[in-house]
mmCIF file of C-alpha atoms in Angstrom:
data_model
loop_
_atom_site.group_PDB
_atom_site.id
_atom_site.type_symbol
_atom_site.label_atom_id
_atom_site.label_comp_id
_atom_site.label_asym_id
_atom_site.label_seq_id
_atom_site.Cartn_x
_atom_site.Cartn_y
_atom_site.Cartn_z
ATOM 1 C CA UNK A 224 47.689 -33.647 23.139
ATOM 2 C CA UNK A 225 47.584 -30.612 25.668
ATOM 3 C CA UNK A 226 49.863 -27.813 24.990
ATOM 4 C CA UNK A 227 51.754 -26.293 28.022
ATOM 5 C CA UNK A 228 49.977 -23.254 29.603
ATOM 6 C CA UNK A 229 51.614 -20.785 32.473
ATOM 7 C CA UNK A 230 50.168 -21.014 35.732
ATOM 8 C CA UNK A 231 47.916 -18.391 37.551
ATOM 9 C CA UNK A 232 51.122 -17.459 39.704
ATOM 10 C CA UNK A 233 53.472 -17.295 36.601
ATOM 11 C CA UNK A 234 50.507 -15.155 34.674
ATOM 12 C CA UNK A 235 50.565 -12.930 37.935
ATOM 13 C CA UNK A 236 54.272 -12.315 38.033
ATOM 14 C CA UNK A 237 54.348 -11.220 34.365
ATOM 15 C CA UNK A 238 51.697 -8.631 34.935
ATOM 16 C CA UNK A 239 53.826 -7.565 37.989
ATOM 17 C CA UNK A 240 56.857 -7.272 36.184
ATOM 18 C CA UNK A 241 55.342 -5.361 33.342
ATOM 19 C CA UNK A 242 53.743 -3.113 35.871
ATOM 20 C CA UNK A 243 57.287 -2.344 37.108
ATOM 21 C CA UNK A 244 58.669 -1.657 33.859
ATOM 22 C CA UNK A 245 55.673 0.761 32.891
ATOM 23 C CA UNK A 246 56.063 2.497 36.244
ATOM 24 C CA UNK A 247 59.847 2.700 35.848
ATOM 25 C CA UNK A 248 59.219 4.122 32.356
ATOM 26 C CA UNK A 249 57.065 6.648 33.260
ATOM 27 C CA UNK A 250 59.010 7.971 36.254
ATOM 28 C CA UNK A 251 62.141 8.268 33.908
ATOM 29 C CA UNK A 252 60.437 10.147 31.524
ATOM 30 C CA UNK A 253 58.956 12.519 33.586
ATOM 31 C CA UNK A 254 62.187 13.391 35.370
ATOM 32 C CA UNK A 255 64.143 13.394 32.373
ATOM 33 C CA UNK A 256 61.610 16.285 31.015
ATOM 34 C CA UNK A 257 61.599 18.077 34.442
ATOM 35 C CA UNK A 258 65.688 18.213 34.218
ATOM 36 C CA UNK A 259 65.713 19.170 30.550
ATOM 37 C CA UNK A 260 63.210 21.783 30.712
ATOM 38 C CA UNK A 261 64.936 23.511 33.872
ATOM 39 C CA UNK A 262 68.182 23.103 31.838
ATOM 40 C CA UNK A 263 66.507 25.035 29.166
ATOM 41 C CA UNK A 264 65.309 27.498 31.389
ATOM 42 C CA UNK A 265 68.592 28.503 33.149
ATOM 43 C CA UNK A 266 70.218 28.648 29.625
ATOM 44 C CA UNK A 267 67.473 30.843 27.889
ATOM 45 C CA UNK A 268 67.122 33.031 30.744
ATOM 46 C CA UNK A 269 70.905 33.826 31.426
ATOM 47 C CA UNK A 270 71.944 37.386 30.832
ATOM 48 C CA UNK A 271 74.318 36.491 27.975
ATOM 49 C CA UNK A 272 72.297 34.010 26.090
ATOM 50 C CA UNK A 273 71.468 35.831 23.135
ATOM 51 C CA UNK A 274 75.071 36.704 22.743
ATOM 52 C CA UNK A 275 75.987 33.185 23.023
ATOM 53 C CA UNK A 276 73.339 31.943 20.616
ATOM 54 C CA UNK A 277 74.587 34.013 18.042
ATOM 55 C CA UNK A 278 77.970 33.296 18.348
ATOM 56 C CA UNK A 279 77.731 29.218 19.030
ATOM 57 C CA UNK A 280 74.183 28.326 17.518
ATOM 58 C CA UNK A 281 74.176 30.648 14.079
ATOM 59 C CA UNK A 282 72.030 28.135 11.760
ATOM 60 C CA UNK A 283 73.465 29.663 8.899
ATOM 61 C CA UNK A 284 77.027 29.356 9.839
ATOM 62 C CA UNK A 285 76.199 25.900 10.885
ATOM 63 C CA UNK A 286 74.877 24.949 7.329
ATOM 64 C CA UNK A 287 77.956 26.400 5.492
ATOM 65 C CA UNK A 288 80.640 24.766 7.296
ATOM 66 C CA UNK A 289 78.960 21.699 7.975
ATOM 67 C CA UNK A 290 80.076 19.834 4.698
ATOM 68 C CA UNK A 291 83.760 20.689 4.686
ATOM 69 C CA UNK A 292 83.881 19.804 8.458
ATOM 70 C CA UNK A 293 82.291 16.507 7.393
ATOM 71 C CA UNK A 294 85.128 15.916 4.699
ATOM 72 C CA UNK A 295 87.578 16.462 7.637
ATOM 73 C CA UNK A 296 85.959 13.991 9.585
ATOM 74 C CA UNK A 297 86.662 11.375 6.906
ATOM 75 C CA UNK A 298 90.347 11.670 7.570
ATOM 76 C CA UNK A 299 89.613 11.369 11.674
ATOM 77 C CA UNK A 300 87.760 7.970 10.690
ATOM 78 C CA UNK A 301 90.405 6.808 8.658
ATOM 79 C CA UNK A 302 92.970 7.427 11.276
ATOM 80 C CA UNK A 303 90.790 6.000 13.849
ATOM 81 C CA UNK A 304 90.172 2.780 11.958
ATOM 82 C CA UNK A 305 93.940 2.307 11.091
ATOM 83 C CA UNK A 306 95.132 3.447 14.169
ATOM 84 C CA UNK A 307 92.851 1.197 16.197
ATOM 85 C CA UNK A 308 93.714 -2.147 14.206
ATOM 86 C CA UNK A 309 97.066 -1.434 14.467
ATOM 87 C CA UNK A 310 97.229 -0.842 18.179
ATOM 88 C CA UNK A 311 94.992 -3.782 18.895
ATOM 89 C CA UNK A 312 97.531 -5.939 17.120
ATOM 90 C CA UNK A 313 100.937 -4.448 18.336
ATOM 91 C CA UNK A 314 99.210 -4.267 22.057
ATOM 92 C CA UNK A 315 98.327 -8.064 22.098
ATOM 93 C CA UNK A 316 101.782 -9.083 21.010
ATOM 94 C CA UNK A 317 103.165 -6.885 23.675
ATOM 95 C CA UNK A 318 101.161 -8.431 26.271
ATOM 96 C CA UNK A 319 102.333 -11.753 24.985
ATOM 97 C CA UNK A 320 105.902 -10.795 24.939
ATOM 98 C CA UNK A 321 105.446 -9.655 29.002
ATOM 99 C CA UNK A 322 103.758 -12.670 29.878
ATOM 100 C CA UNK A 323 106.529 -14.907 28.809
ATOM 101 C CA UNK A 324 108.437 -16.529 31.192
ATOM 102 C CA UNK A 325 111.701 -17.844 29.491
ATOM 103 C CA UNK A 326 114.878 -16.413 31.176
ATOM 104 C CA UNK A 327 116.235 -15.731 27.906
ATOM 105 C CA UNK A 328 113.615 -13.130 26.896
ATOM 106 C CA UNK A 329 114.140 -11.123 29.994
ATOM 107 C CA UNK A 330 115.643 -8.439 27.735
ATOM 108 C CA UNK A 331 112.236 -8.441 25.799
ATOM 109 C CA UNK A 332 110.012 -8.200 28.801
ATOM 110 C CA UNK A 333 112.184 -5.626 30.389
ATOM 111 C CA UNK A 334 111.721 -3.718 27.076
ATOM 112 C CA UNK A 335 108.170 -4.007 26.994
ATOM 113 C CA UNK A 336 107.786 -2.760 30.536
ATOM 114 C CA UNK A 337 109.846 0.527 29.862
ATOM 115 C CA UNK A 338 107.667 0.934 26.505
ATOM 116 C CA UNK A 339 104.506 0.406 28.193
ATOM 117 C CA UNK A 340 105.478 2.845 31.380
ATOM 118 C CA UNK A 341 107.111 5.426 29.153
ATOM 119 C CA UNK A 342 103.722 5.944 26.926
ATOM 120 C CA UNK A 343 101.203 5.166 29.838
ATOM 121 C CA UNK A 344 102.757 8.128 31.491
ATOM 122 C CA UNK A 345 102.820 10.796 28.816
ATOM 123 C CA UNK A 346 99.984 12.689 27.897
ATOM 124 C CA UNK A 347 98.873 11.766 24.526
ATOM 125 C CA UNK A 348 98.935 15.398 23.437
ATOM 126 C CA UNK A 349 102.815 15.612 24.259
ATOM 127 C CA UNK A 350 103.567 12.541 22.376
ATOM 128 C CA UNK A 351 101.876 13.694 19.611
ATOM 129 C CA UNK A 352 104.009 16.886 19.611
ATOM 130 C CA UNK A 353 107.056 15.143 20.176
ATOM 131 C CA UNK A 354 106.326 12.759 17.294
ATOM 132 C CA UNK A 355 105.216 15.019 15.161
ATOM 133 C CA UNK A 356 107.818 17.627 15.275
ATOM 134 C CA UNK A 357 110.722 15.364 16.310
ATOM 135 C CA UNK A 358 110.683 12.570 13.804
ATOM 136 C CA UNK A 359 110.865 15.002 10.780
ATOM 137 C CA UNK A 360 113.737 16.790 12.501
ATOM 138 C CA UNK A 361 115.801 13.712 12.001
ATOM 139 C CA UNK A 362 115.080 14.019 8.203
ATOM 140 C CA UNK A 363 114.835 10.029 7.512
ATOM 141 C CA UNK A 364 114.384 9.544 4.021
ATOM 142 C CA UNK A 365 112.393 6.606 4.497
ATOM 143 C CA UNK A 366 109.913 7.978 6.808
ATOM 144 C CA UNK A 367 106.679 9.727 5.622
ATOM 145 C CA UNK A 368 106.235 13.389 6.931
ATOM 146 C CA UNK A 369 102.433 13.743 6.473
ATOM 147 C CA UNK A 370 100.565 15.316 9.478
ATOM 148 C CA UNK A 371 97.868 12.305 9.321
ATOM 149 C CA UNK A 372 100.876 9.615 9.441
ATOM 150 C CA UNK A 373 102.680 11.071 12.203
ATOM 151 C CA UNK A 374 99.418 11.597 14.308
ATOM 152 C CA UNK A 375 98.295 8.079 13.564
ATOM 153 C CA UNK A 376 101.932 6.850 14.576
ATOM 154 C CA UNK A 377 101.603 8.915 17.930
ATOM 155 C CA UNK A 378 98.148 7.409 18.475
ATOM 156 C CA UNK A 379 99.619 3.728 18.118
ATOM 157 C CA UNK A 380 102.403 4.394 20.402
ATOM 158 C CA UNK A 381 100.127 5.696 23.253
ATOM 159 C CA UNK A 382 96.946 3.089 22.781
ATOM 160 C CA UNK A 383 99.167 0.097 22.421
ATOM 161 C CA UNK A 384 100.556 0.838 25.337
ATOM 162 C CA UNK A 385 97.355 0.900 27.285
ATOM 163 C CA UNK A 386 95.851 -1.920 25.351
ATOM 164 C CA UNK A 387 98.737 -4.415 25.953
ATOM 165 C CA UNK A 388 98.082 -3.705 29.679
ATOM 166 C CA UNK A 389 94.182 -4.708 28.880
ATOM 167 C CA UNK A 390 95.540 -7.676 27.043
ATOM 168 C CA UNK A 391 97.736 -8.653 30.064
ATOM 169 C CA UNK A 392 95.211 -8.682 32.504
ATOM 170 C CA UNK A 393 93.109 -10.792 30.034
ATOM 171 C CA UNK A 394 95.823 -13.333 29.889
ATOM 172 C CA UNK A 395 96.747 -13.506 33.369
ATOM 173 C CA UNK A 396 92.967 -14.036 34.320
ATOM 174 C CA UNK A 397 93.022 -17.260 32.515
ATOM 175 C CA UNK A 398 93.037 -20.191 35.129
ATOM 176 C CA UNK A 399 96.414 -22.098 34.976
ATOM 177 C CA UNK A 400 94.652 -25.037 34.957
ATOM 178 C CA UNK A 401 93.725 -24.469 31.317
ATOM 179 C CA UNK A 402 97.556 -24.252 30.501
ATOM 180 C CA UNK A 403 98.313 -27.284 32.444
ATOM 181 C CA UNK A 404 95.356 -29.161 30.374
ATOM 182 C CA UNK A 405 96.728 -27.904 27.173
ATOM 183 C CA UNK A 406 100.237 -29.001 27.842
ATOM 184 C CA UNK A 407 98.922 -32.553 29.311
ATOM 185 C CA UNK A 408 97.363 -32.901 25.930
ATOM 186 C CA UNK A 409 100.725 -32.419 24.115
ATOM 187 C CA UNK A 410 100.421 -28.755 22.724
ATOM 188 C CA UNK A 411 103.863 -26.988 23.201
ATOM 189 C CA UNK A 412 103.982 -23.413 24.852
ATOM 190 C CA UNK A 413 103.335 -21.659 21.539
ATOM 191 C CA UNK A 414 100.405 -23.636 20.738
ATOM 192 C CA UNK A 415 98.790 -23.366 24.118
ATOM 193 C CA UNK A 416 99.339 -19.487 23.890
ATOM 194 C CA UNK A 417 97.749 -19.377 20.527
ATOM 195 C CA UNK A 418 94.957 -21.498 20.830
ATOM 196 C CA UNK A 419 94.126 -21.629 24.662
ATOM 197 C CA UNK A 420 95.042 -18.661 26.487
ATOM 198 C CA UNK A 421 94.724 -15.956 23.999
ATOM 199 C CA UNK A 422 90.965 -16.550 22.676
ATOM 200 C CA UNK A 423 90.046 -17.090 26.393
ATOM 201 C CA UNK A 424 92.057 -13.569 27.363
ATOM 202 C CA UNK A 425 90.572 -11.773 24.275
ATOM 203 C CA UNK A 426 87.050 -12.634 25.318
ATOM 204 C CA UNK A 427 87.413 -12.020 28.933
ATOM 205 C CA UNK A 428 88.721 -8.223 28.033
ATOM 206 C CA UNK A 429 86.460 -7.446 25.164
ATOM 207 C CA UNK A 430 84.272 -4.756 27.312
ATOM 208 C CA UNK A 431 87.494 -2.943 27.858
ATOM 209 C CA UNK A 432 88.931 -2.857 24.617
ATOM 210 C CA UNK A 433 85.827 -1.514 23.045
ATOM 211 C CA UNK A 434 85.805 1.338 25.409
ATOM 212 C CA UNK A 435 89.642 1.903 24.565
ATOM 213 C CA UNK A 436 88.399 1.973 20.711
ATOM 214 C CA UNK A 437 85.685 4.589 21.598
ATOM 215 C CA UNK A 438 88.368 6.534 23.234
ATOM 216 C CA UNK A 439 90.612 6.589 20.433
ATOM 217 C CA UNK A 440 87.747 7.653 18.004
ATOM 218 C CA UNK A 441 87.532 11.031 20.032
ATOM 219 C CA UNK A 442 91.574 11.514 20.406
ATOM 220 C CA UNK A 443 91.658 11.166 16.713
ATOM 221 C CA UNK A 444 90.872 14.709 16.434
ATOM 222 C CA UNK A 445 94.127 15.681 18.255
ATOM 223 C CA UNK A 446 95.814 15.151 14.970
ATOM 224 C CA UNK A 447 94.758 18.673 14.004
ATOM 225 C CA UNK A 448 97.666 20.091 16.360
ATOM 226 C CA UNK A 449 100.050 18.849 13.599
ATOM 227 C CA UNK A 450 98.595 20.624 11.009
ATOM 228 C CA UNK A 451 96.529 17.656 9.399
ATOM 229 C CA UNK A 452 93.304 19.099 7.921
ATOM 230 C CA UNK A 453 90.672 16.974 9.802
ATOM 231 C CA UNK A 454 87.446 18.035 11.053
ATOM 232 C CA UNK A 455 88.567 20.138 14.310
ATOM 233 C CA UNK A 456 91.345 21.466 11.810
ATOM 234 C CA UNK A 457 88.631 22.809 9.189
ATOM 235 C CA UNK A 458 86.554 24.293 12.229
ATOM 236 C CA UNK A 459 89.566 26.139 13.380
ATOM 237 C CA UNK A 460 89.990 27.687 9.873
ATOM 238 C CA UNK A 461 86.469 28.519 9.804
ATOM 239 C CA UNK A 462 86.667 30.449 13.122
ATOM 240 C CA UNK A 463 89.575 32.398 12.140
ATOM 241 C CA UNK A 464 88.855 36.038 11.826
ATOM 242 C CA UNK A 465 85.028 35.641 12.174
ATOM 243 C CA UNK A 466 84.924 34.716 16.267
ATOM 244 C CA UNK A 467 81.859 32.801 15.242
ATOM 245 C CA UNK A 468 82.456 29.360 17.341
ATOM 246 C CA UNK A 469 79.580 27.369 15.606
ATOM 247 C CA UNK A 470 81.925 25.328 13.335
ATOM 248 C CA UNK A 471 83.262 24.066 16.728
ATOM 249 C CA UNK A 472 79.679 22.933 17.957
ATOM 250 C CA UNK A 473 79.119 21.620 14.205
ATOM 251 C CA UNK A 474 82.567 19.494 14.635
ATOM 252 C CA UNK A 475 81.187 18.277 17.788
ATOM 253 C CA UNK A 476 77.885 17.394 16.490
ATOM 254 C CA UNK A 477 79.734 15.016 13.822
ATOM 255 C CA UNK A 478 81.719 13.420 16.512
ATOM 256 C CA UNK A 479 78.800 12.718 18.303
ATOM 257 C CA UNK A 480 77.147 11.425 15.707
ATOM 258 C CA UNK A 481 79.855 8.400 15.550
ATOM 259 C CA UNK A 482 80.701 8.439 19.479
ATOM 260 C CA UNK A 483 77.190 8.069 20.726
ATOM 261 C CA UNK A 484 76.117 5.120 18.716
ATOM 262 C CA UNK A 485 79.678 3.264 19.513
ATOM 263 C CA UNK A 486 79.082 4.017 23.212
ATOM 264 C CA UNK A 487 75.480 2.496 22.945
ATOM 265 C CA UNK A 488 76.325 -0.261 21.216
ATOM 266 C CA UNK A 489 79.462 -1.063 24.062
ATOM 267 C CA UNK A 490 76.933 -0.525 26.844
ATOM 268 C CA UNK A 491 74.369 -2.877 25.137
ATOM 269 C CA UNK A 492 77.159 -5.620 24.719
ATOM 270 C CA UNK A 493 78.850 -5.035 28.262
ATOM 271 C CA UNK A 494 74.809 -5.590 29.582
ATOM 272 C CA UNK A 495 74.571 -8.828 27.766
ATOM 273 C CA UNK A 496 77.799 -10.444 29.150
ATOM 274 C CA UNK A 497 77.932 -8.764 32.734
ATOM 275 C CA UNK A 498 75.974 -8.430 35.792
ATOM 276 C CA UNK A 499 72.798 -6.968 34.172
ATOM 277 C CA UNK A 500 72.728 -9.738 31.398
ATOM 278 C CA UNK A 501 73.071 -12.402 34.043
ATOM 279 C CA UNK A 502 70.587 -10.848 36.459
ATOM 280 C CA UNK A 503 67.857 -10.713 33.722
ATOM 281 C CA UNK A 504 68.299 -14.353 32.967
ATOM 282 C CA UNK A 505 68.282 -15.477 36.302
ATOM 283 C CA UNK A 506 64.732 -13.822 36.882
ATOM 284 C CA UNK A 507 63.518 -14.480 33.405
ATOM 285 C CA UNK A 508 63.424 -11.054 32.065
ATOM 286 C CA UNK A 509 65.430 -11.571 29.135
#
């Protein structure tokens, strides 16, 4: 029994593609080294480099403040996870409510449209200030007044509005024939939405949802304006009086440790599901 062997033409094509990948990698590496060297030369030869290095890149100060900033970052991560989960659920519910066609639910659709227009149009920092200082002024006994809670609430209000529009785009991208087929099989409107429309809609908008989750991770640092002792607030306290801004660099470094892997994971997922992944599969690269 003979085993399959690639033809000479197939081997030549594979060798050609491997050679192109090696050349592309070499060119990319060389250009990266040149650009990095040029940027470093411009930085270290600037007139104020020594002063900037002492003010922003003090190794001793960086080491001293890093543990405290890391502890504050844990608060940012908790706010991010909780606000992200709540925003995803609320955004999906808002999108479903807005795409209903029942005449009796028109007041609900109008309310959702107003909600989305308001919180998409107002900057997130302004929402944080209004929620963080406005709600405590009402003196509601059942409403927590902790800065972390109010900051999370403001982020949920803003991001649920953005996410609802992403979910709505996904729902409207589902072909009407899918709904017609589900109704022909005897599914009710609610069953069709829950079992047919929503799963397809969510799958279609996963890349956009992941990008919004990454953006929320960065915006979680804005809760410091309400007095929450997060990573940025710890850095602000450390800078006070010393006028050494290395703590800000340390806080940015920790945020990058979280956001960069998330961003690369999102890019990899998008590449596998998007045009590049389809192109690679078509030519036999993947």
